[in-house]
PDB file of C-alpha atoms in Angstrom:
ATOM      1  CA  UNK A 297       5.143  35.098  21.708  1.00 54.00           C
ATOM      2  CA  UNK A 298       3.704  32.985  24.202  1.00 63.00           C
ATOM      3  CA  UNK A 299       4.147  33.220  27.377  1.00 71.00           C
ATOM      4  CA  UNK A 300       2.781  29.912  28.747  1.00 75.00           C
ATOM      5  CA  UNK A 301       5.183  27.364  29.784  1.00 86.00           C
ATOM      6  CA  UNK A 302       4.625  24.384  28.204  1.00 88.00           C
ATOM      7  CA  UNK A 303       5.597  21.022  29.645  1.00 92.00           C
ATOM      8  CA  UNK A 304       5.369  17.713  27.295  1.00 93.00           C
ATOM      9  CA  UNK A 305       5.320  13.847  28.676  1.00 97.00           C
ATOM     10  CA  UNK A 306       6.296  10.668  27.314  1.00 97.00           C
ATOM     11  CA  UNK A 307       5.022   7.130  29.227  1.00 97.00           C
ATOM     12  CA  UNK A 308       4.211   3.829  28.443  1.00 97.00           C
ATOM     13  CA  UNK A 309       0.692   4.143  30.273  1.00 97.00           C
ATOM     14  CA  UNK A 310      -1.590   6.976  31.544  1.00 97.00           C
ATOM     15  CA  UNK A 311       0.280   6.035  35.169  1.00 97.00           C
ATOM     16  CA  UNK A 312       3.233   7.714  33.783  1.00 97.00           C
ATOM     17  CA  UNK A 313       2.523  10.653  33.009  1.00 97.00           C
ATOM     18  CA  UNK A 314       1.507  13.547  35.995  1.00 95.00           C
ATOM     19  CA  UNK A 315      -1.634  15.579  36.415  1.00 95.00           C
ATOM     20  CA  UNK A 316      -2.269  18.837  35.671  1.00 93.00           C
ATOM     21  CA  UNK A 317      -1.023  21.499  38.150  1.00 88.00           C
ATOM     22  CA  UNK A 318      -0.107  24.555  36.838  1.00 82.00           C
ATOM     23  CA  UNK A 319      -1.374  27.052  34.544  1.00 84.00           C
ATOM     24  CA  UNK A 320       0.318  25.794  31.844  1.00 90.00           C
ATOM     25  CA  UNK A 321       0.249  23.777  28.833  1.00 91.00           C
ATOM     26  CA  UNK A 322       0.710  20.023  28.568  1.00 94.00           C
ATOM     27  CA  UNK A 323       0.637  17.652  25.404  1.00 94.00           C
ATOM     28  CA  UNK A 324       1.322  13.768  26.875  1.00 97.00           C
ATOM     29  CA  UNK A 325       1.808  11.020  24.736  1.00 97.00           C
ATOM     30  CA  UNK A 326       1.454   6.935  25.327  1.00 98.00           C
ATOM     31  CA  UNK A 327       0.767   4.164  23.550  1.00 98.00           C
ATOM     32  CA  UNK A 328      -3.069   3.291  22.350  1.00 97.00           C
ATOM     33  CA  UNK A 329      -4.955   1.283  25.363  1.00 96.00           C
ATOM     34  CA  UNK A 330      -8.580   2.497  26.036  1.00 95.00           C
ATOM     35  CA  UNK A 331      -8.183   1.945  29.476  1.00 94.00           C
ATOM     36  CA  UNK A 332      -5.704   5.590  29.390  1.00 96.00           C
ATOM     37  CA  UNK A 333      -8.781   7.701  28.751  1.00 95.00           C
ATOM     38  CA  UNK A 334      -9.973   7.171  32.341  1.00 96.00           C
ATOM     39  CA  UNK A 335      -7.266   7.871  33.868  1.00 96.00           C
ATOM     40  CA  UNK A 336      -6.333  10.855  31.559  1.00 97.00           C
ATOM     41  CA  UNK A 337      -9.674  12.778  31.619  1.00 97.00           C
ATOM     42  CA  UNK A 338      -9.359  12.385  35.606  1.00 96.00           C
ATOM     43  CA  UNK A 339      -5.770  13.998  35.247  1.00 96.00           C
ATOM     44  CA  UNK A 340      -7.115  17.063  33.725  1.00 96.00           C
ATOM     45  CA  UNK A 341      -6.367  15.984  30.411  1.00 96.00           C
ATOM     46  CA  UNK A 342      -8.193  15.734  26.472  1.00 95.00           C
ATOM     47  CA  UNK A 343      -7.470  13.212  23.894  1.00 95.00           C
ATOM     48  CA  UNK A 344      -6.434  15.084  21.054  1.00 93.00           C
ATOM     49  CA  UNK A 345      -5.145  12.644  18.284  1.00 94.00           C
ATOM     50  CA  UNK A 346      -3.429   9.254  17.406  1.00 96.00           C
ATOM     51  CA  UNK A 347       0.039   9.083  15.560  1.00 96.00           C
ATOM     52  CA  UNK A 348       1.610   5.896  13.891  1.00 98.00           C
ATOM     53  CA  UNK A 349       4.729   5.117  13.559  1.00 98.00           C
ATOM     54  CA  UNK A 350       5.558   3.998  10.049  1.00 98.00           C
ATOM     55  CA  UNK A 351       8.565   2.128   8.620  1.00 98.00           C
ATOM     56  CA  UNK A 352      10.159   1.463   5.100  1.00 98.00           C
ATOM     57  CA  UNK A 353      12.238  -1.327   4.718  1.00 97.00           C
ATOM     58  CA  UNK A 354      14.768   0.336   2.625  1.00 96.00           C
ATOM     59  CA  UNK A 355      16.713  -2.583   0.209  1.00 93.00           C
ATOM     60  CA  UNK A 356      13.047  -4.010  -0.167  1.00 92.00           C
ATOM     61  CA  UNK A 357      11.874  -1.214  -2.272  1.00 92.00           C
ATOM     62  CA  UNK A 358      11.502  -1.599  -5.793  1.00 91.00           C
ATOM     63  CA  UNK A 359      10.412   1.230  -7.057  1.00 92.00           C
ATOM     64  CA  UNK A 360      12.309   3.885  -9.222  1.00 92.00           C
ATOM     65  CA  UNK A 361      12.818   6.103  -7.038  1.00 94.00           C
ATOM     66  CA  UNK A 362      14.676   8.399  -9.796  1.00 92.00           C
ATOM     67  CA  UNK A 363      11.864   8.586 -11.816  1.00 90.00           C
ATOM     68  CA  UNK A 364       9.835   9.660  -8.900  1.00 93.00           C
ATOM     69  CA  UNK A 365      11.931  12.490  -7.931  1.00 95.00           C
ATOM     70  CA  UNK A 366      10.601  15.134 -10.392  1.00 94.00           C
ATOM     71  CA  UNK A 367      11.939  18.460  -9.315  1.00 95.00           C
ATOM     72  CA  UNK A 368      15.025  19.476  -7.990  1.00 95.00           C
ATOM     73  CA  UNK A 369      15.881  18.862  -4.707  1.00 97.00           C
ATOM     74  CA  UNK A 370      19.457  19.592  -2.699  1.00 97.00           C
ATOM     75  CA  UNK A 371      20.066  20.397   0.699  1.00 97.00           C
ATOM     76  CA  UNK A 372      19.475  23.317   2.291  1.00 97.00           C
ATOM     77  CA  UNK A 373      21.529  26.224   2.424  1.00 94.00           C
ATOM     78  CA  UNK A 374      20.396  29.781   3.336  1.00 91.00           C
ATOM     79  CA  UNK A 375      16.964  28.461   2.942  1.00 95.00           C
ATOM     80  CA  UNK A 376      15.946  28.929   6.400  1.00 95.00           C
ATOM     81  CA  UNK A 377      13.426  31.725   6.590  1.00 96.00           C
ATOM     82  CA  UNK A 378      11.535  29.642   3.171  1.00 97.00           C
ATOM     83  CA  UNK A 379      11.912  26.649   5.564  1.00 97.00           C
ATOM     84  CA  UNK A 380      10.181  28.031   8.433  1.00 97.00           C
ATOM     85  CA  UNK A 381       7.501  30.082   6.193  1.00 97.00           C
ATOM     86  CA  UNK A 382       6.444  26.739   4.729  1.00 97.00           C
ATOM     87  CA  UNK A 383       6.407  25.530   8.433  1.00 96.00           C
ATOM     88  CA  UNK A 384       4.118  27.577   9.903  1.00 96.00           C
ATOM     89  CA  UNK A 385       1.890  27.600   6.989  1.00 95.00           C
ATOM     90  CA  UNK A 386       1.427  23.947   6.537  1.00 94.00           C
ATOM     91  CA  UNK A 387       0.301  23.213  10.308  1.00 91.00           C
ATOM     92  CA  UNK A 388      -3.422  24.305  10.935  1.00 88.00           C
ATOM     93  CA  UNK A 389      -4.007  21.498  12.984  1.00 87.00           C
ATOM     94  CA  UNK A 390      -1.108  19.348  13.494  1.00 91.00           C
ATOM     95  CA  UNK A 391      -1.303  18.065  17.593  1.00 91.00           C
ATOM     96  CA  UNK A 392       3.118  18.498  17.498  1.00 90.00           C
ATOM     97  CA  UNK A 393       2.289  22.611  17.541  1.00 91.00           C
ATOM     98  CA  UNK A 394      -1.029  22.583  18.543  1.00 92.00           C
ATOM     99  CA  UNK A 395      -1.111  21.870  21.866  1.00 91.00           C
ATOM    100  CA  UNK A 396      -4.334  23.795  23.537  1.00 90.00           C
ATOM    101  CA  UNK A 397      -7.674  21.928  22.524  1.00 90.00           C
ATOM    102  CA  UNK A 398      -8.689  24.362  20.186  1.00 90.00           C
ATOM    103  CA  UNK A 399      -5.781  25.243  17.511  1.00 87.00           C
ATOM    104  CA  UNK A 400      -3.894  28.473  18.797  1.00 89.00           C
ATOM    105  CA  UNK A 401      -1.627  29.384  15.922  1.00 91.00           C
ATOM    106  CA  UNK A 402       0.436  31.767  18.357  1.00 91.00           C
ATOM    107  CA  UNK A 403       1.229  28.920  20.498  1.00 91.00           C
ATOM    108  CA  UNK A 404       2.033  26.364  17.729  1.00 92.00           C
ATOM    109  CA  UNK A 405       3.929  28.851  15.963  1.00 94.00           C
ATOM    110  CA  UNK A 406       6.235  28.943  18.941  1.00 93.00           C
ATOM    111  CA  UNK A 407       6.726  25.076  18.474  1.00 92.00           C
ATOM    112  CA  UNK A 408       7.244  25.412  15.220  1.00 95.00           C
ATOM    113  CA  UNK A 409       9.524  27.755  15.339  1.00 95.00           C
ATOM    114  CA  UNK A 410      11.374  25.671  18.022  1.00 93.00           C
ATOM    115  CA  UNK A 411      11.554  22.976  16.207  1.00 93.00           C
ATOM    116  CA  UNK A 412      12.434  24.074  12.978  1.00 95.00           C
ATOM    117  CA  UNK A 413      15.626  25.825  14.058  1.00 95.00           C
ATOM    118  CA  UNK A 414      16.609  22.276  15.844  1.00 94.00           C
ATOM    119  CA  UNK A 415      16.398  20.538  12.258  1.00 95.00           C
ATOM    120  CA  UNK A 416      20.078  19.241  11.701  1.00 91.00           C
ATOM    121  CA  UNK A 417      19.710  17.937   7.576  1.00 96.00           C
ATOM    122  CA  UNK A 418      17.105  19.274   5.201  1.00 98.00           C
ATOM    123  CA  UNK A 419      16.935  19.221   2.304  1.00 98.00           C
ATOM    124  CA  UNK A 420      14.610  21.806  -0.144  1.00 98.00           C
ATOM    125  CA  UNK A 421      12.838  21.022  -3.086  1.00 97.00           C
ATOM    126  CA  UNK A 422      12.941  24.291  -5.591  1.00 96.00           C
ATOM    127  CA  UNK A 423      10.585  25.002  -8.307  1.00 95.00           C
ATOM    128  CA  UNK A 424      12.045  27.872 -10.308  1.00 93.00           C
ATOM    129  CA  UNK A 425      14.071  29.110  -7.654  1.00 93.00           C
ATOM    130  CA  UNK A 426      11.666  29.058  -5.548  1.00 95.00           C
ATOM    131  CA  UNK A 427      11.841  27.029  -2.323  1.00 97.00           C
ATOM    132  CA  UNK A 428       8.217  24.897  -2.592  1.00 97.00           C
ATOM    133  CA  UNK A 429       8.766  22.151   0.238  1.00 97.00           C
ATOM    134  CA  UNK A 430      11.195  20.451   2.492  1.00 98.00           C
ATOM    135  CA  UNK A 431      12.258  17.531   4.084  1.00 98.00           C
ATOM    136  CA  UNK A 432      14.099  16.812   7.600  1.00 98.00           C
ATOM    137  CA  UNK A 433      15.967  13.431   7.774  1.00 97.00           C
ATOM    138  CA  UNK A 434      17.242  12.717  10.858  1.00 95.00           C
ATOM    139  CA  UNK A 435      19.503   9.639  11.676  1.00 95.00           C
ATOM    140  CA  UNK A 436      18.020   7.459  14.260  1.00 96.00           C
ATOM    141  CA  UNK A 437      19.442   4.431  16.314  1.00 95.00           C
ATOM    142  CA  UNK A 438      22.558   2.447  14.862  1.00 93.00           C
ATOM    143  CA  UNK A 439      21.162   2.435  11.556  1.00 95.00           C
ATOM    144  CA  UNK A 440      17.996   3.919  10.613  1.00 97.00           C
ATOM    145  CA  UNK A 441      16.834   7.398   9.154  1.00 97.00           C
ATOM    146  CA  UNK A 442      13.441   8.923  10.073  1.00 97.00           C
ATOM    147  CA  UNK A 443      11.895  11.702   8.900  1.00 97.00           C
ATOM    148  CA  UNK A 444      11.704  14.482  11.699  1.00 96.00           C
ATOM    149  CA  UNK A 445       9.376  17.257   9.466  1.00 96.00           C
ATOM    150  CA  UNK A 446       8.413  17.663   5.601  1.00 97.00           C
ATOM    151  CA  UNK A 447       6.040  20.454   4.628  1.00 96.00           C
ATOM    152  CA  UNK A 448       4.713  21.480   1.364  1.00 96.00           C
ATOM    153  CA  UNK A 449       3.874  24.982  -0.264  1.00 94.00           C
ATOM    154  CA  UNK A 450       0.019  24.240  -0.185  1.00 89.00           C
ATOM    155  CA  UNK A 451      -0.063  25.421  -4.050  1.00 86.00           C
ATOM    156  CA  UNK A 452       2.408  22.584  -5.401  1.00 89.00           C
ATOM    157  CA  UNK A 453       0.924  19.854  -2.676  1.00 82.00           C
ATOM    158  CA  UNK A 454      -0.670  17.455  -5.332  1.00 74.00           C
ATOM    159  CA  UNK A 455       1.510  18.944  -7.906  1.00 84.00           C
ATOM    160  CA  UNK A 456       4.330  15.636  -7.119  1.00 89.00           C
ATOM    161  CA  UNK A 457       6.331  17.595  -5.015  1.00 94.00           C
ATOM    162  CA  UNK A 458       5.525  15.390  -2.017  1.00 94.00           C
ATOM    163  CA  UNK A 459       6.424  12.105  -3.640  1.00 94.00           C
ATOM    164  CA  UNK A 460       9.553  13.841  -4.938  1.00 95.00           C
ATOM    165  CA  UNK A 461      10.556  14.560  -1.365  1.00 96.00           C
ATOM    166  CA  UNK A 462       9.376  11.457   0.301  1.00 97.00           C
ATOM    167  CA  UNK A 463      11.148   9.236  -2.564  1.00 96.00           C
ATOM    168  CA  UNK A 464      14.627  11.714  -2.186  1.00 97.00           C
ATOM    169  CA  UNK A 465      14.284  10.951   1.755  1.00 97.00           C
ATOM    170  CA  UNK A 466      14.328   6.930   0.912  1.00 97.00           C
ATOM    171  CA  UNK A 467      17.068   7.214  -2.448  1.00 97.00           C
ATOM    172  CA  UNK A 468      19.070   9.097   0.789  1.00 97.00           C
ATOM    173  CA  UNK A 469      18.099   6.581   3.595  1.00 97.00           C
ATOM    174  CA  UNK A 470      19.578   3.761   0.751  1.00 96.00           C
ATOM    175  CA  UNK A 471      23.006   5.624   0.322  1.00 95.00           C
ATOM    176  CA  UNK A 472      23.532   5.710   3.935  1.00 95.00           C
ATOM    177  CA  UNK A 473      22.730   1.761   3.893  1.00 95.00           C
ATOM    178  CA  UNK A 474      20.404   2.422   6.324  1.00 97.00           C
ATOM    179  CA  UNK A 475      17.934  -0.466   7.264  1.00 97.00           C
ATOM    180  CA  UNK A 476      14.781   1.552   7.576  1.00 98.00           C
ATOM    181  CA  UNK A 477      13.276   4.782   6.598  1.00 98.00           C
ATOM    182  CA  UNK A 478      10.817   5.463   9.370  1.00 98.00           C
ATOM    183  CA  UNK A 479       8.367   8.258  10.399  1.00 97.00           C
ATOM    184  CA  UNK A 480       5.459   9.232  12.248  1.00 97.00           C
ATOM    185  CA  UNK A 481       2.135  10.383  11.582  1.00 96.00           C
ATOM    186  CA  UNK A 482      -1.020  11.551  12.728  1.00 94.00           C
ATOM    187  CA  UNK A 483      -3.768   9.360  11.565  1.00 94.00           C
ATOM    188  CA  UNK A 484      -5.996  11.510  10.410  1.00 91.00           C
ATOM    189  CA  UNK A 485      -3.580  12.378   7.819  1.00 91.00           C
ATOM    190  CA  UNK A 486      -4.417  10.252   4.852  1.00 90.00           C
ATOM    191  CA  UNK A 487      -2.562  12.097   2.242  1.00 88.00           C
ATOM    192  CA  UNK A 488       0.645  11.221   3.743  1.00 93.00           C
ATOM    193  CA  UNK A 489      -0.575   7.790   5.116  1.00 94.00           C
ATOM    194  CA  UNK A 490      -1.374   7.744   1.094  1.00 92.00           C
ATOM    195  CA  UNK A 491       2.384   8.623   0.532  1.00 94.00           C
ATOM    196  CA  UNK A 492       3.987   6.550   2.506  1.00 96.00           C
ATOM    197  CA  UNK A 493       2.021   3.036   1.372  1.00 95.00           C
ATOM    198  CA  UNK A 494       3.010   4.143  -1.920  1.00 93.00           C
ATOM    199  CA  UNK A 495       6.267   3.584  -0.987  1.00 95.00           C
ATOM    200  CA  UNK A 496       5.963   0.552   1.233  1.00 96.00           C
ATOM    201  CA  UNK A 497       5.651   1.471   4.364  1.00 97.00           C
ATOM    202  CA  UNK A 498       4.474  -0.123   6.790  1.00 97.00           C
ATOM    203  CA  UNK A 499       2.086   1.316   9.929  1.00 98.00           C
ATOM    204  CA  UNK A 500       2.612   0.303  13.963  1.00 97.00           C
ATOM    205  CA  UNK A 501       2.734   1.054  17.088  1.00 97.00           C
ATOM    206  CA  UNK A 502      -0.303   3.906  17.393  1.00 98.00           C
ATOM    207  CA  UNK A 503       0.489   6.592  20.326  1.00 98.00           C
ATOM    208  CA  UNK A 504      -2.438   9.050  21.574  1.00 97.00           C
ATOM    209  CA  UNK A 505      -1.681  12.274  22.253  1.00 96.00           C
ATOM    210  CA  UNK A 506      -3.406  14.728  25.184  1.00 97.00           C
ATOM    211  CA  UNK A 507      -3.609  17.812  26.223  1.00 95.00           C
ATOM    212  CA  UNK A 508      -4.680  19.744  28.823  1.00 92.00           C
ATOM    213  CA  UNK A 509      -8.069  20.161  28.830  1.00 91.00           C
ATOM    214  CA  UNK A 510      -9.495  23.683  28.952  1.00 85.00           C
ATOM    215  CA  UNK A 511     -12.763  23.398  27.786  1.00 73.00           C
TER     216      UNK A 511
ATOM    217  CA  UNK B  40      -6.356   2.284 -29.975  1.00 90.00           C
ATOM    218  CA  UNK B  41      -6.743   6.100 -29.931  1.00 96.00           C
ATOM    219  CA  UNK B  42      -5.060   8.564 -28.835  1.00 96.00           C
ATOM    220  CA  UNK B  43      -8.287   9.410 -26.874  1.00 96.00           C
ATOM    221  CA  UNK B  44      -8.896   6.341 -25.528  1.00 96.00           C
ATOM    222  CA  UNK B  45      -5.318   5.521 -24.320  1.00 97.00           C
ATOM    223  CA  UNK B  46      -5.470   8.746 -22.702  1.00 97.00           C
ATOM    224  CA  UNK B  47      -8.838   8.218 -21.126  1.00 97.00           C
ATOM    225  CA  UNK B  48      -7.447   4.559 -19.869  1.00 97.00           C
ATOM    226  CA  UNK B  49      -4.028   6.249 -18.301  1.00 97.00           C
ATOM    227  CA  UNK B  50      -6.871   7.879 -16.364  1.00 97.00           C
ATOM    228  CA  UNK B  51      -8.434   4.834 -15.321  1.00 97.00           C
ATOM    229  CA  UNK B  52      -5.273   3.470 -14.230  1.00 95.00           C
ATOM    230  CA  UNK B  53      -3.302   5.999 -12.772  1.00 94.00           C
ATOM    231  CA  UNK B  54      -6.174   7.380 -10.625  1.00 95.00           C
ATOM    232  CA  UNK B  55      -7.624   3.619  -9.969  1.00 94.00           C
ATOM    233  CA  UNK B  56     -11.001   5.679 -11.232  1.00 95.00           C
ATOM    234  CA  UNK B  57     -14.015   3.883 -13.098  1.00 95.00           C
ATOM    235  CA  UNK B  58     -14.426   5.205 -16.484  1.00 93.00           C
ATOM    236  CA  UNK B  59     -17.537   7.163 -15.996  1.00 93.00           C
ATOM    237  CA  UNK B  60     -15.520   9.227 -14.199  1.00 94.00           C
ATOM    238  CA  UNK B  61     -13.233  10.517 -16.368  1.00 94.00           C
ATOM    239  CA  UNK B  62     -14.891  13.191 -18.285  1.00 93.00           C
ATOM    240  CA  UNK B  63     -14.747  16.609 -16.661  1.00 92.00           C
ATOM    241  CA  UNK B  64     -12.431  14.891 -13.859  1.00 95.00           C
ATOM    242  CA  UNK B  65     -10.539  17.948 -12.203  1.00 93.00           C
ATOM    243  CA  UNK B  66      -7.674  17.538  -9.789  1.00 88.00           C
ATOM    244  CA  UNK B  67      -8.628  16.843  -6.433  1.00 82.00           C
ATOM    245  CA  UNK B  68     -12.246  16.341  -7.360  1.00 88.00           C
ATOM    246  CA  UNK B  69     -11.703  12.536  -6.322  1.00 89.00           C
ATOM    247  CA  UNK B  70      -9.740  11.742  -3.633  1.00 88.00           C
ATOM    248  CA  UNK B  71      -7.479   9.079  -5.803  1.00 89.00           C
ATOM    249  CA  UNK B  72      -6.185  12.755  -7.421  1.00 91.00           C
ATOM    250  CA  UNK B  73      -3.804  13.696  -4.787  1.00 88.00           C
ATOM    251  CA  UNK B  74      -0.201  13.824  -4.693  1.00 87.00           C
ATOM    252  CA  UNK B  75       0.282   9.990  -5.029  1.00 91.00           C
ATOM    253  CA  UNK B  76      -2.393   9.802  -7.402  1.00 93.00           C
ATOM    254  CA  UNK B  77      -1.107  13.070  -9.596  1.00 93.00           C
ATOM    255  CA  UNK B  78       2.528  11.209 -10.250  1.00 93.00           C
ATOM    256  CA  UNK B  79       0.738   7.795 -10.992  1.00 93.00           C
ATOM    257  CA  UNK B  80      -1.070   9.865 -13.874  1.00 96.00           C
ATOM    258  CA  UNK B  81       1.551  11.160 -14.887  1.00 96.00           C
ATOM    259  CA  UNK B  82       3.661   7.833 -15.205  1.00 94.00           C
ATOM    260  CA  UNK B  83       0.676   6.559 -16.678  1.00 96.00           C
ATOM    261  CA  UNK B  84       0.761   9.155 -19.305  1.00 97.00           C
ATOM    262  CA  UNK B  85       4.477   8.948 -19.854  1.00 96.00           C
ATOM    263  CA  UNK B  86       4.248   4.959 -20.098  1.00 95.00           C
ATOM    264  CA  UNK B  87       1.302   5.411 -23.106  1.00 97.00           C
ATOM    265  CA  UNK B  88       2.202   7.851 -24.746  1.00 98.00           C
ATOM    266  CA  UNK B  89       6.173   7.227 -24.910  1.00 97.00           C
ATOM    267  CA  UNK B  90       6.951  10.952 -23.269  1.00 97.00           C
ATOM    268  CA  UNK B  91       8.641  12.418 -20.362  1.00 95.00           C
ATOM    269  CA  UNK B  92       6.600  15.872 -18.887  1.00 96.00           C
ATOM    270  CA  UNK B  93       8.372  19.019 -18.498  1.00 95.00           C
ATOM    271  CA  UNK B  94       8.356  19.878 -14.942  1.00 94.00           C
ATOM    272  CA  UNK B  95       6.018  23.024 -15.723  1.00 94.00           C
ATOM    273  CA  UNK B  96       3.672  20.357 -17.074  1.00 96.00           C
ATOM    274  CA  UNK B  97       3.355  18.316 -13.970  1.00 95.00           C
ATOM    275  CA  UNK B  98       2.727  21.804 -11.988  1.00 93.00           C
ATOM    276  CA  UNK B  99       0.114  22.488 -14.597  1.00 94.00           C
ATOM    277  CA  UNK B 100      -1.748  19.332 -15.206  1.00 95.00           C
ATOM    278  CA  UNK B 101      -4.942  20.391 -12.708  1.00 93.00           C
ATOM    279  CA  UNK B 102      -7.781  18.815 -15.263  1.00 95.00           C
ATOM    280  CA  UNK B 103      -9.455  16.224 -18.323  1.00 96.00           C
ATOM    281  CA  UNK B 104      -9.220  19.215 -20.128  1.00 96.00           C
ATOM    282  CA  UNK B 105      -6.075  20.858 -19.050  1.00 97.00           C
ATOM    283  CA  UNK B 106      -4.133  17.178 -19.612  1.00 97.00           C
ATOM    284  CA  UNK B 107      -5.533  17.592 -23.716  1.00 97.00           C
ATOM    285  CA  UNK B 108      -3.439  21.362 -24.117  1.00 97.00           C
ATOM    286  CA  UNK B 109      -0.578  20.090 -22.482  1.00 98.00           C
ATOM    287  CA  UNK B 110      -0.202  17.027 -24.531  1.00 98.00           C
ATOM    288  CA  UNK B 111      -0.323  18.984 -27.881  1.00 97.00           C
ATOM    289  CA  UNK B 112       3.108  20.590 -26.774  1.00 97.00           C
ATOM    290  CA  UNK B 113       4.061  16.858 -27.061  1.00 97.00           C
ATOM    291  CA  UNK B 114       2.320  16.942 -30.836  1.00 96.00           C
ATOM    292  CA  UNK B 115      -0.164  14.308 -29.329  1.00 96.00           C
ATOM    293  CA  UNK B 116      -3.633  15.705 -30.181  1.00 95.00           C
ATOM    294  CA  UNK B 117      -6.611  14.119 -28.708  1.00 89.00           C
TER     295      UNK B 117
END
């Protein structure tokens, strides 16, 4: 376990984010605006990633979701360890977890463990009785669902497991009567971006992620 | 249309690649053959040959050549 304390901030602009002061890990999120960069730099941060909100209008989706769900998917039951192991192996650079300028697996591992322990509605994809991927679908606001975390074991990543999981999430959102299926992804994650686009996702609300400048 | 023509067309349609890219194509050799592209290819092949692939075959379908072997299991000779 990493001994470093971790502080996370969200604001509307750089003015809302405190300067780094303690010897601890910092991660800050603010909506994209070019004028933030110099102030964030003065406060001791460096730019780490840009994320995009994504929204799928559930009732406008005319895809044959059952045809897209080609793997067995079920509510998680006793799959926590598998889910954690897949998550630990799946995010080598993801800035939700890598809060140091240079990716640090020990620190990221601690944050991933916390994230996974807080997941509440996990569905797992099984192939030959093995868990090969998962997706967590959380209620959001009054009438939407949010994909909080999803990952697929590397070997099965492009074999249709991800498509099956996201199509399943969309089907679940329909069954729950949700208006929108929401998510947030790194702008650099083109694989997931293509997947959301295929499902009718629309991207908006860019948010910049900054971490403490240790370089 | 011959089975080979149908097979090649499914790659063009499913992956959005040009005809001259199809021969010898392997999984992830082009950006279009990702998770979404893979399932589009599978759907295009199922439509073209009126079959439904087993899950094992969806996982194993890793190249233009491997796909011919898999289709032979469904009595489709390319």
